[in-house]
mmCIF file of C-alpha atoms in Angstrom:
data_model
loop_
_atom_site.group_PDB
_atom_site.id
_atom_site.type_symbol
_atom_site.label_atom_id
_atom_site.label_comp_id
_atom_site.label_asym_id
_atom_site.label_seq_id
_atom_site.Cartn_x
_atom_site.Cartn_y
_atom_site.Cartn_z
ATOM 1 C CA MET E 217 2.333 10.796 14.951
ATOM 2 C CA ARG E 218 3.219 12.805 11.969
ATOM 3 C CA ILE E 219 2.533 11.015 8.455
ATOM 4 C CA PRO E 220 5.466 12.039 5.873
ATOM 5 C CA LEU E 221 4.331 13.950 2.830
ATOM 6 C CA PRO E 222 4.828 12.178 -0.626
ATOM 7 C CA ASP E 223 7.951 14.117 -1.383
ATOM 8 C CA GLN E 224 9.500 13.192 2.260
ATOM 9 C CA ARG E 225 8.948 9.231 2.037
ATOM 10 C CA PRO E 226 12.137 7.416 2.406
ATOM 11 C CA PRO E 227 13.136 5.816 -1.038
ATOM 12 C CA GLU E 228 11.952 2.352 -1.882
ATOM 13 C CA MET E 229 14.709 -0.246 -1.218
ATOM 14 C CA TYR E 230 15.567 -3.237 -3.397
ATOM 15 C CA SER E 231 17.361 -6.418 -2.371
ATOM 16 C CA VAL E 232 19.770 -7.981 -4.555
ATOM 17 C CA VAL E 233 18.521 -11.414 -5.635
ATOM 18 C CA SER E 234 22.076 -12.935 -5.111
ATOM 19 C CA GLY E 235 25.715 -11.874 -5.392
ATOM 20 C CA ASP E 236 26.248 -14.684 -7.683
ATOM 21 C CA ARG E 237 23.673 -13.533 -10.095
ATOM 22 C CA LEU E 238 25.161 -9.973 -10.140
ATOM 23 C CA LYS E 239 28.626 -11.468 -10.865
ATOM 24 C CA THR E 240 27.204 -13.643 -13.855
ATOM 25 C CA LEU E 241 25.419 -10.477 -15.129
ATOM 26 C CA MET E 242 28.947 -8.534 -14.951
ATOM 27 C CA GLU E 243 30.374 -11.385 -16.928
ATOM 28 C CA ARG E 244 28.210 -10.923 -19.869
ATOM 29 C CA THR E 245 26.101 -7.672 -19.745
ATOM 30 C CA GLY E 246 23.180 -6.839 -22.205
ATOM 31 C CA THR E 247 26.029 -5.986 -24.861
ATOM 32 C CA GLY E 248 27.737 -9.381 -24.572
ATOM 33 C CA GLN E 249 30.767 -7.632 -22.858
ATOM 34 C CA ALA E 250 32.101 -8.056 -19.360
ATOM 35 C CA ILE E 251 32.291 -5.284 -16.825
ATOM 36 C CA THR E 252 34.514 -4.878 -13.758
ATOM 37 C CA SER E 253 33.096 -3.786 -10.591
ATOM 38 C CA ARG E 254 34.963 -0.418 -10.714
ATOM 39 C CA ALA E 255 33.567 0.186 -14.209
ATOM 40 C CA LEU E 256 30.100 -0.830 -13.210
ATOM 41 C CA ALA E 257 30.151 1.542 -10.225
ATOM 42 C CA ALA E 258 31.391 4.408 -12.144
ATOM 43 C CA ALA E 259 28.732 3.881 -14.917
ATOM 44 C CA ALA E 260 26.021 3.515 -12.403
ATOM 45 C CA GLY E 261 27.243 6.325 -10.206
ATOM 46 C CA VAL E 262 27.545 4.334 -7.208
ATOM 47 C CA ALA E 263 30.336 3.774 -4.746
ATOM 48 C CA HIS E 264 32.692 0.877 -5.845
ATOM 49 C CA GLY E 265 32.193 -0.692 -2.239
ATOM 50 C CA THR E 266 28.597 -0.920 -2.760
ATOM 51 C CA ILE E 267 29.096 -3.183 -5.766
ATOM 52 C CA GLY E 268 31.535 -5.272 -3.909
ATOM 53 C CA ALA E 269 29.400 -5.384 -0.720
ATOM 54 C CA LEU E 270 26.349 -6.495 -3.091
ATOM 55 C CA MET E 271 28.491 -9.113 -4.720
ATOM 56 C CA SER E 272 29.803 -10.630 -1.319
ATOM 57 C CA GLY E 273 26.383 -10.423 0.617
ATOM 58 C CA THR E 274 27.653 -7.936 3.327
ATOM 59 C CA GLN E 275 24.998 -5.517 1.721
ATOM 60 C CA ARG E 276 21.749 -6.632 0.551
ATOM 61 C CA THR E 277 19.717 -3.485 -0.182
ATOM 62 C CA VAL E 278 20.146 -0.381 -2.232
ATOM 63 C CA PRO E 279 17.766 2.484 -2.874
ATOM 64 C CA GLU E 280 15.661 2.118 -5.958
ATOM 65 C CA ASP E 281 17.567 4.824 -7.917
ATOM 66 C CA LYS E 282 20.671 2.824 -7.339
ATOM 67 C CA ALA E 283 19.320 -0.578 -8.166
ATOM 68 C CA ARG E 284 17.814 0.917 -11.460
ATOM 69 C CA ALA E 285 21.048 2.510 -12.369
ATOM 70 C CA ILE E 286 22.997 -0.868 -11.784
ATOM 71 C CA ALA E 287 20.564 -2.837 -13.810
ATOM 72 C CA ASP E 288 20.595 -0.203 -16.620
ATOM 73 C CA VAL E 289 24.253 -0.581 -16.915
ATOM 74 C CA LEU E 290 23.998 -4.259 -16.986
ATOM 75 C CA GLY E 291 21.319 -4.085 -19.706
ATOM 76 C CA VAL E 292 18.917 -6.123 -17.817
ATOM 77 C CA ASP E 293 15.362 -5.518 -16.433
ATOM 78 C CA LEU E 294 15.467 -4.323 -12.653
ATOM 79 C CA LEU E 295 13.586 -7.456 -11.476
ATOM 80 C CA VAL E 296 16.089 -9.777 -13.006
ATOM 81 C CA LEU E 297 18.565 -8.482 -10.445
ATOM 82 C CA PHE E 298 16.620 -6.914 -7.552
ATOM 83 C CA ILE E 299 13.457 -7.610 -5.418
ATOM 84 C CA PRO E 300 11.579 -4.654 -4.032
ATOM 85 C CA GLU E 301 11.610 -4.649 -0.180
ATOM 86 C CA GLY E 302 8.068 -4.646 1.566
ATOM 87 C CA ARG E 303 6.461 -6.539 -1.173
ATOM 88 C CA ALA E 304 5.742 -10.403 -1.199
ATOM 89 C CA THR E 305 9.041 -12.148 -1.793
ATOM 90 C CA ARG E 306 10.077 -15.716 -2.294
ATOM 91 C CA LEU E 307 10.341 -17.662 0.794
ATOM 92 C CA ALA E 308 12.822 -20.523 1.313
ATOM 93 C CA ILE E 309 10.369 -23.660 1.782
ATOM 94 C CA PRO E 310 12.085 -26.675 3.037
ATOM 95 C CA ALA E 311 11.588 -29.666 0.935
ATOM 96 C CA GLN E 312 8.780 -31.836 2.045
ATOM 97 C CA VAL E 313 9.876 -35.066 3.633
ATOM 98 C CA THR E 314 7.914 -38.185 2.675
ATOM 99 C CA ALA E 315 7.774 -40.790 5.268
#
C-alpha cells in the first residue's frame, strides 16, 4: 500500500452546517449587506451551482479552499458555516423519554 506524500493528500473536506444558515448569512453578510448566490459564487470563485446545491442540501461538502472562500466573502469565521469532515462532529441525539 502506497502512502501519499504530503503534497499528494486529497484536500480536507468541509460540510456546510445547514443550507438555512448559509441563506441567513447571505441575507446579512459581515458588512450588513445582502448578497445573491450568483454574486457569492463569483466573489468566492466557486460555481453558482455549488452555492445553490449547498443551500438546497443536495451537496453537503466542499474542499477547504472553497469553504474558506465562501466564509470570507460572507465575513464570518469558517467554523460558523462549515464543519471539518473526519473530526468529531455534532450528533443528533434523540430527546430522552421519561417514563
